[in-house]
XYZ file of C-alpha atoms in Angstrom:
459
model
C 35.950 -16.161 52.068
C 35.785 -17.669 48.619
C 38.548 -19.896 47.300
C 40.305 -19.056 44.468
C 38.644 -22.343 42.484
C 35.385 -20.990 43.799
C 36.152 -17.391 42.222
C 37.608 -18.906 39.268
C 34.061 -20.732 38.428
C 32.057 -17.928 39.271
C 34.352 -15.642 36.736
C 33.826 -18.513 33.969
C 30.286 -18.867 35.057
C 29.768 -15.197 34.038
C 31.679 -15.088 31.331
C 29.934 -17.864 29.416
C 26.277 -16.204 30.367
C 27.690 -12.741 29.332
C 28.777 -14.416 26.088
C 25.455 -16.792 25.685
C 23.546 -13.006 25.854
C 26.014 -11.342 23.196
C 25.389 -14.374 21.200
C 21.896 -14.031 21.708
C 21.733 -10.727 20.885
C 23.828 -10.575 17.462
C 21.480 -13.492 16.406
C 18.452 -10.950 17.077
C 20.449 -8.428 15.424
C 20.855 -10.743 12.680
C 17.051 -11.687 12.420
C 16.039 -8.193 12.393
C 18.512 -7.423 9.585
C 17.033 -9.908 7.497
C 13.645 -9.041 8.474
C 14.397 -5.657 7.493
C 15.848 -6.536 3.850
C 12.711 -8.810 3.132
C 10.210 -5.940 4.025
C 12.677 -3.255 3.064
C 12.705 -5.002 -0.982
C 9.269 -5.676 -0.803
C 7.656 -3.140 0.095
C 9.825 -0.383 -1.557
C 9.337 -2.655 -5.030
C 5.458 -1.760 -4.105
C 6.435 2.028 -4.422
C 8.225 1.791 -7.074
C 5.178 0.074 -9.205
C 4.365 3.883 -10.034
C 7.287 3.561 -12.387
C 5.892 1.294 -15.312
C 2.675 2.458 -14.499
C 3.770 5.929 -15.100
C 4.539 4.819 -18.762
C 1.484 2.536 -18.980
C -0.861 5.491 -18.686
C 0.515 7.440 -21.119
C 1.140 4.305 -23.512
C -3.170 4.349 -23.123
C -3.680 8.282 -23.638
C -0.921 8.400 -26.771
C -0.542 4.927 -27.671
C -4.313 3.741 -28.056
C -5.668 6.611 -27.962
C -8.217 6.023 -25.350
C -10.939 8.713 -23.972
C -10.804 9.294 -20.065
C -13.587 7.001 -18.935
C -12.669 4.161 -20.769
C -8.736 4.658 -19.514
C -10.110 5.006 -15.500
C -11.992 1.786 -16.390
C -8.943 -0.158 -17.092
C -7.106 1.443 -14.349
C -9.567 -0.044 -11.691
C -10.534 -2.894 -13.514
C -6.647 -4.337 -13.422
C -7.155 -3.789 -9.739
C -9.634 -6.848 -9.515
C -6.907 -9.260 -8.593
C -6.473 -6.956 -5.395
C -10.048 -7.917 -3.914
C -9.239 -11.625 -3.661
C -6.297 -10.998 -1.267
C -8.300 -13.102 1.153
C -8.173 -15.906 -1.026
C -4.263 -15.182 -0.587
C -4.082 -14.665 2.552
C -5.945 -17.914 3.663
C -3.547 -20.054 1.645
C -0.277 -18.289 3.353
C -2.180 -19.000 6.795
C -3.135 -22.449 5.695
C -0.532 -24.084 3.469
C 3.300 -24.293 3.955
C 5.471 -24.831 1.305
C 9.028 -26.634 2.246
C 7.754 -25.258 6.307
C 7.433 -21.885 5.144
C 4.276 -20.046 4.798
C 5.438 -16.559 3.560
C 8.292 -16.162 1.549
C 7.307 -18.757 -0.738
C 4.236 -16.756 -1.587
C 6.485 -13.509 -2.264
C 8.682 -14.940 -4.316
C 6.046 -16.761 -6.508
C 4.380 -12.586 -6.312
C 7.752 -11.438 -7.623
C 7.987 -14.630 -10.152
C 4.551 -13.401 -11.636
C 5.039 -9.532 -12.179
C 8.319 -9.604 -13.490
C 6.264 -12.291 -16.466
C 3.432 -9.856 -17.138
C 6.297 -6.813 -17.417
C 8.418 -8.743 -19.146
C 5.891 -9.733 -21.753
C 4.907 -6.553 -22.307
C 7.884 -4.912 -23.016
C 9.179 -7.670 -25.742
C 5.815 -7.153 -27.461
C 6.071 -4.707 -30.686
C 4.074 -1.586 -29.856
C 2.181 -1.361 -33.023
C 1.060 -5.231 -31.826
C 0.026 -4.169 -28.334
C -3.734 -4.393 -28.234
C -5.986 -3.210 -25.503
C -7.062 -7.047 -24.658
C -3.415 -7.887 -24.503
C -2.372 -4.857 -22.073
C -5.080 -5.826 -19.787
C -4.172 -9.421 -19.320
C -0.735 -8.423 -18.253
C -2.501 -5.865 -16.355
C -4.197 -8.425 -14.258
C -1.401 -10.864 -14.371
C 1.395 -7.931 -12.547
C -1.350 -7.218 -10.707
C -2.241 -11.181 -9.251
C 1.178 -11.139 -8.404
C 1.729 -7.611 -6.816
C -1.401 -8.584 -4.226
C -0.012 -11.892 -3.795
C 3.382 -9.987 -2.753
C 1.519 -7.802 -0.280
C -0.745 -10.232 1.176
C 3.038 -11.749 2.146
C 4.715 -8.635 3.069
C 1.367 -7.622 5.577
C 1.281 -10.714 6.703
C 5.056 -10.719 8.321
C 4.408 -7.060 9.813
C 1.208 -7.998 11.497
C 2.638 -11.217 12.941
C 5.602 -9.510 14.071
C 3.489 -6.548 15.643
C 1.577 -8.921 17.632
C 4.552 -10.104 19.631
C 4.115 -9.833 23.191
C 5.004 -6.759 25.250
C 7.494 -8.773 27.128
C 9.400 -10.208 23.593
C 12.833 -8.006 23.518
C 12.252 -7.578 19.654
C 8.462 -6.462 20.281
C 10.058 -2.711 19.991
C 11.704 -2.918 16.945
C 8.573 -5.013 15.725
C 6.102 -2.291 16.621
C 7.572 -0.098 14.526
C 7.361 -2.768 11.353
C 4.162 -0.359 9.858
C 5.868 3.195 9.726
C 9.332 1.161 8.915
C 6.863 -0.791 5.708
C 5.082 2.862 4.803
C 8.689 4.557 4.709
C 9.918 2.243 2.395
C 7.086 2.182 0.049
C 7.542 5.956 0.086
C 10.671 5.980 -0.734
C 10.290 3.504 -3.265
C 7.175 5.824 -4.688
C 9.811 9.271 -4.435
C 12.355 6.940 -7.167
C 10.005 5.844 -9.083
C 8.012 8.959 -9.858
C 10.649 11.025 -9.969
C 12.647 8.076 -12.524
C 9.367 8.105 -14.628
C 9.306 11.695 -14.667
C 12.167 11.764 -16.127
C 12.351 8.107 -18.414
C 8.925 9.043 -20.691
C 10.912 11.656 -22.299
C 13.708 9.921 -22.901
C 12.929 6.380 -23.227
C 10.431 4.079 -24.562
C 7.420 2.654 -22.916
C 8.868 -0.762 -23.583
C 12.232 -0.262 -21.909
C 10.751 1.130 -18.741
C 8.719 -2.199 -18.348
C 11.920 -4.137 -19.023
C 13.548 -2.081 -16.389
C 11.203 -2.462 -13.995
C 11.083 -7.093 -14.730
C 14.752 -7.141 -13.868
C 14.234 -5.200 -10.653
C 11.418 -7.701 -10.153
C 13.653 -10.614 -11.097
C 16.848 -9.474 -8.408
C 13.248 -9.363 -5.611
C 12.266 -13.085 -6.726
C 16.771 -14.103 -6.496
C 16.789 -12.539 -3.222
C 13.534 -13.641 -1.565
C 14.755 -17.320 -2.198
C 17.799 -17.108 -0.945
C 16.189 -16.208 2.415
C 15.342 -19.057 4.879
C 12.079 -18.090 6.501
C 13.322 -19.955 9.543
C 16.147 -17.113 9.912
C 13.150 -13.957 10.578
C 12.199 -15.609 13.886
C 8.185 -15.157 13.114
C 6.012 -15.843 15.755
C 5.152 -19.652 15.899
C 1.514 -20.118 14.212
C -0.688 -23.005 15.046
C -2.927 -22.312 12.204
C -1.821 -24.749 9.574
C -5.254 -26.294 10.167
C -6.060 -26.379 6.250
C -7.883 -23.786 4.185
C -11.592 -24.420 5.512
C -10.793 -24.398 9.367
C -9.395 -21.154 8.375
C -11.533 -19.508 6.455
C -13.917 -20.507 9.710
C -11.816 -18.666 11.867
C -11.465 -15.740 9.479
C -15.460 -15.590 9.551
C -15.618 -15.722 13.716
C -13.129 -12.471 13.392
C -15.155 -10.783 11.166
C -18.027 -11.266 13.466
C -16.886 -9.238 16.085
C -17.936 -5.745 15.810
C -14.690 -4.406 16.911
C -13.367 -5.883 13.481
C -16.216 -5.563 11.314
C -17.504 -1.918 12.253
C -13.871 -0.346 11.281
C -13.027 -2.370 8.079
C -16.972 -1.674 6.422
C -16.738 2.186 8.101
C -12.960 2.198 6.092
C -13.778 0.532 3.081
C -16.950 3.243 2.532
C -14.925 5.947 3.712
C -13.132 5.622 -0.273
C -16.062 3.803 -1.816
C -18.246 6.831 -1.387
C -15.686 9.422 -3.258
C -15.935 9.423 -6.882
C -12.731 9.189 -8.243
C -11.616 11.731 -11.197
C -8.143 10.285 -11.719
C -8.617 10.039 -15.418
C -10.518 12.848 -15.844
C -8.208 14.772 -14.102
C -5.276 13.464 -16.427
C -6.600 14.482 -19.203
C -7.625 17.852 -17.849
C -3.629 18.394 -16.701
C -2.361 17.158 -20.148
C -5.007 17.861 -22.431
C -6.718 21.487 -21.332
C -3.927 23.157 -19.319
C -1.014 21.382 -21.784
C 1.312 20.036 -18.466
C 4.400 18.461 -19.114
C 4.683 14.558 -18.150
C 8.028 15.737 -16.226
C 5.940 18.164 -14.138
C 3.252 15.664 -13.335
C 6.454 13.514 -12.660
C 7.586 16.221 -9.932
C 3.966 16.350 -8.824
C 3.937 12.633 -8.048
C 7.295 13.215 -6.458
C 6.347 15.618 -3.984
C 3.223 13.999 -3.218
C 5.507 11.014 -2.311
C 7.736 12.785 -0.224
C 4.912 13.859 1.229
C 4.056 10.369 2.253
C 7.030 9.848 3.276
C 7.391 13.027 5.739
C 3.543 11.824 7.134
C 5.017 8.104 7.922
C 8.009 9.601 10.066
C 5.595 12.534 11.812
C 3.024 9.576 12.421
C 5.497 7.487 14.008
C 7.235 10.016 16.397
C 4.231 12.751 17.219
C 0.798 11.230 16.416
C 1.093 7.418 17.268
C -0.898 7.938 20.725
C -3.305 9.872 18.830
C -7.305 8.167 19.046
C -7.138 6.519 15.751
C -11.226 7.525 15.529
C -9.847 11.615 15.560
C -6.427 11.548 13.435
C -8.479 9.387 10.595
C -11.008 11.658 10.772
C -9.360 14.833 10.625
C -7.287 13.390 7.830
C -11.084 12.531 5.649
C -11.956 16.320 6.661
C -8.589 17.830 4.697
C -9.650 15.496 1.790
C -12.767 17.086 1.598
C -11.074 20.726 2.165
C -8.570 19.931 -0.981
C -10.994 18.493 -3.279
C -12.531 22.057 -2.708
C -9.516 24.093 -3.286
C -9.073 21.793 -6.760
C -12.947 22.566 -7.758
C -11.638 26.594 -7.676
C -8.151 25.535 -8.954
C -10.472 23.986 -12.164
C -12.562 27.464 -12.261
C -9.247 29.522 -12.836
C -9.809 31.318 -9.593
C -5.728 30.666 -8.196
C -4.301 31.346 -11.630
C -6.344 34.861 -11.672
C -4.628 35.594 -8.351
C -1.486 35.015 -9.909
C -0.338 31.078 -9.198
C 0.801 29.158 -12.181
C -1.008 25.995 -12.836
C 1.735 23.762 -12.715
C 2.489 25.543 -9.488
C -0.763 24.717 -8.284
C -0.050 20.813 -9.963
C 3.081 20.234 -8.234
C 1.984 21.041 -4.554
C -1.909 20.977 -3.740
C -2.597 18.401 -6.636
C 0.465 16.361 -5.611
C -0.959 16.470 -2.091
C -4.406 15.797 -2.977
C -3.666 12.238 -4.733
C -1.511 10.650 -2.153
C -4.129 11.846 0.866
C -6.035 9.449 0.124
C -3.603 6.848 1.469
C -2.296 8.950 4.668
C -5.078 7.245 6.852
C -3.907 3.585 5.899
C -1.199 3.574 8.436
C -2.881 4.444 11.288
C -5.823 2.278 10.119
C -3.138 -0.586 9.384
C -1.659 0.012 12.769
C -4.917 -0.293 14.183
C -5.886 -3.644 12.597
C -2.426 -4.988 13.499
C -3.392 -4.353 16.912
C -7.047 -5.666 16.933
C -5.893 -8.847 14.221
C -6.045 -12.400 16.644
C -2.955 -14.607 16.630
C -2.944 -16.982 13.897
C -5.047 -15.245 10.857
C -3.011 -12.115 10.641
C -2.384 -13.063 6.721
C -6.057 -13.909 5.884
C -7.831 -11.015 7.879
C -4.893 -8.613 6.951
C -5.789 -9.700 3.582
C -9.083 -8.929 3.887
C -9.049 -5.756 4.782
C -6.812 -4.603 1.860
C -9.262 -6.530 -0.702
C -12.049 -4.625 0.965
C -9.655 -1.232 0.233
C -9.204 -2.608 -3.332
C -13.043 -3.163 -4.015
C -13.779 0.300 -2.238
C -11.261 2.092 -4.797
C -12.573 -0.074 -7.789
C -16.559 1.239 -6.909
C -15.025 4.585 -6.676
C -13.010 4.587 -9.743
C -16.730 3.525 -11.380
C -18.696 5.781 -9.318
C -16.227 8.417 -11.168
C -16.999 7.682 -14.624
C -20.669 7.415 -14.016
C -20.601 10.795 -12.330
C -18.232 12.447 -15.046
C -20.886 11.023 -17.937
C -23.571 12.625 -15.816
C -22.076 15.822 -15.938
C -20.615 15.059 -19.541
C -17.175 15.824 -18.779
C -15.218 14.377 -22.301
C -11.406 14.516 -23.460
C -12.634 17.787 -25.083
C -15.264 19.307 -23.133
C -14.368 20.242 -18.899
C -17.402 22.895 -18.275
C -18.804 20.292 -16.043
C -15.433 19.373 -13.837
C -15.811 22.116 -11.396
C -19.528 21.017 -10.399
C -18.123 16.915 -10.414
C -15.427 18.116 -7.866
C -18.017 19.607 -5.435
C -20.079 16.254 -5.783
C -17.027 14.955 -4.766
C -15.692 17.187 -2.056
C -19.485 16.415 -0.328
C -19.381 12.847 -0.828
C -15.742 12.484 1.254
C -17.495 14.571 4.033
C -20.446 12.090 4.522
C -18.241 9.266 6.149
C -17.512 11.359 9.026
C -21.288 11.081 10.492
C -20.381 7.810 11.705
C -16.781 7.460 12.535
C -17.802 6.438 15.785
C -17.448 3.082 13.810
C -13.741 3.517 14.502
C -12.656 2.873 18.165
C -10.781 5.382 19.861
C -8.487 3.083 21.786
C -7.789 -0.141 20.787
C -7.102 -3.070 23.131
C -4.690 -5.860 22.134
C -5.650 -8.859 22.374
C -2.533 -11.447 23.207
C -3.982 -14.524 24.064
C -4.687 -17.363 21.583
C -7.007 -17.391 18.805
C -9.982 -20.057 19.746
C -9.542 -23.419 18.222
């Protein structure tokens, strides 16, 4: 028999272990709270960008007055900033700042959009050139990519936590928990712009949208990066040893075959955004509030695809679901080229109808096979260059949508499609519609069933 001193120490003895584990575990709790803010803000702020961008668009059709070519040009062209996300990413992976490699770079993301906004919106309008637009353009735009360089950075490491970590659960759900968030952040801020370009200037919506940007940059700060428990990197080896290692990733055909097979996949499409604007606004005389609802629904479409994805089609081949998703694109695009013939509004369905729910549909598509394909790369992405190769694939995604946006103007030119003139549309949206289809000849780029690879990166 045990003696009462003996029973006394073993009933202390588990009392301090079953406290050490609730301690443990509120600490986790903790973590993942804070986690969850820092993605949560960030990545919802990235949804929300639709809002001044909403009013930027029309502040180019109404404001300067310019033709649909040259306002898709400007569109993609403030995107450049997006393509050297490597360049970001290699300096999160290489340099620290104060020990931290991530949230410093957020903040200083945040820090630089809410400028560019900001200067915008105390600028006169009758003073607003199209030089000086652009600049601020590119100078949101540095910091936006700089922001989500960050932001994909932290999900990737944390997805790459071992199967055996008790927060690798929560953590493998980081890229539907990101893609929700941006969502939501895209539902407000369409639906908000909707409703703000009829009622307030272009100017105070880009003022709005620098003090939301200025509470991110307050709160990022105030954030230890210590306190998110990130996996432990040993890649602070400097820039060049890591830029090394980025190019022995890329070498492997398992990395390089999806990224160049995903990049192609939206380089290929000629995109009609512009034309397509001024066909909605211009030729069939839409209201901005029902383009506003469009975007809306076309969010909340997004939305409703992250939370399907991440309880029904997760164990899906990534190879099939993107697939099938670049065979609906091509299916829509179709449905739009008879939408721009008249054929559904002789059978009776108004075009704003038509606006609202296949065109709303149609825009955001092209984004629904990013999360698998993010998921994907998290999985396939080494230990210790999750920020630079992360990085690289979006840049790669950026590029591909800039050649498209181009690729669009040359092919509305070639079937002179103007502000004025839309006779050619119809035959420029079956150009398109094959173009999307070609991609799927060699998917077999894209592997069916990842492996994960949990070892260390080579040094």
């Amino acid at each position: 028999m045990e003696s009462p001193s003996e029973k006394r120490l073993e009933i202390i003895t588990k009392t301090t272990t079953n406290n050490g584990i609730k301690c443990k575990e509120r600490e986790r709790a903790q973590q993942r709270g804070r986690r969850g803010m820092l993605l949560g803000i960030g990545f919802w702020m990235q949804g929300f960008r639709c809002y001044p961008w909403m009013a930027v668009i029309f502040f180019l059709k109404d404001g300067l007055h310019l033709d649909p070519s040259t306002l898709q040009i400007l569109q993609n062209s403030a995107n450049l900033p997006m393509v050297a996300k490597p360049l970001y990413g290699l300096l999160s992976d290489s340099f620290y700042i104060s020990g931290q490699h991530r949230i410093p770079y957020i903040a200083c993301g945040a820090f630089l959009q809410a400028v560019s906004w900001f200067s915008i919106a105390c600028l006169p309008p009758s003073s607003i050139s199209f030089f000086t637009i652009t600049i601020n353009l590119l100078l949101g735009n540095l910091g936006a990519s700089i922001v989500e360089v960050a932001n994909d950075a932290v999900v990737a490491e944390c997805a790459r936590q071992p199967a055996g970590n008790s927060a690798s659960s929560s953590s493998s759900d980081l890229p539907s928990f990101a893609w929700v968030a941006g969502s939501i952040g895209g539902v407000m801020g369409n639906l908000l712009g909707g409703i703000s370009i009829e009622r307030f200037s272009s100017q105070t919506m880009f003022l709005f949208f620098g003090i939301l940007l200025t509470i991110q940059f307050f709160i990022t700060i105030s954030v230890n990066e210590k306190s998110l428990n990130l996996p432990k990197s040993k890649s602070n080896h400097g820039i060049r040893k890591q830029f090394l290692d980025l190019l022995l990733v890329l070498k492997k055909p398992d990395i390089y075959q999806p990224i160049s097979w995903f990049a192609a996949s939206y380089a290929i499409i000629p995109a009609l955004t512009g034309t397509m604007f001024y066909y909605q606004t211009q030729h069939l005389n839409i209201e901005s509030s029902v383009l506003g609802i469009s975007k809306v629904f076309g969010q909340v479409a997004m939305l409703t695809w992250g939370i399907v994805y991440n309880r029904r089609l997760k164990s899906i081949p990534p190879r099939k679901l993107i697939s099938t998703i670049q065979a609906i694109l091509a299916i829509l695009m179709v449905s739009d080229s008879l939408f721009v013939s008249g054929f559904y509004h002789r059978i009776g369905i108004p075009d704003s109808l038509y606006v609202i729910f296949v065109s709303g549909v149609l825009e955001v598509l092209y984004y629904f096979k990013t999360l698998p394909f993010s998921v994907l790369m998290a999985k396939l992405c080494p230990p210790g260059c999750e920020g630079s190769l992360m990085a690289f694939v979006m840049s790669s995604i950026a590029l591909a949508f800039i050649i498209s946006g181009y690729v669009g103007v040359a092919l509305a030119s070639y079937v002179e499609v103007t502000e004025t003139d839309f006779s050619g549309l119809r035959k420029a949206l079956l150009i398109q519609a094959a173009c999307t289809v070609v991609p799927l000849f060699w998917s077999s780029f894209i592997p069916e069933s990842p492996k994960v690879e949990i070892g260390k990166k080579e040094e």
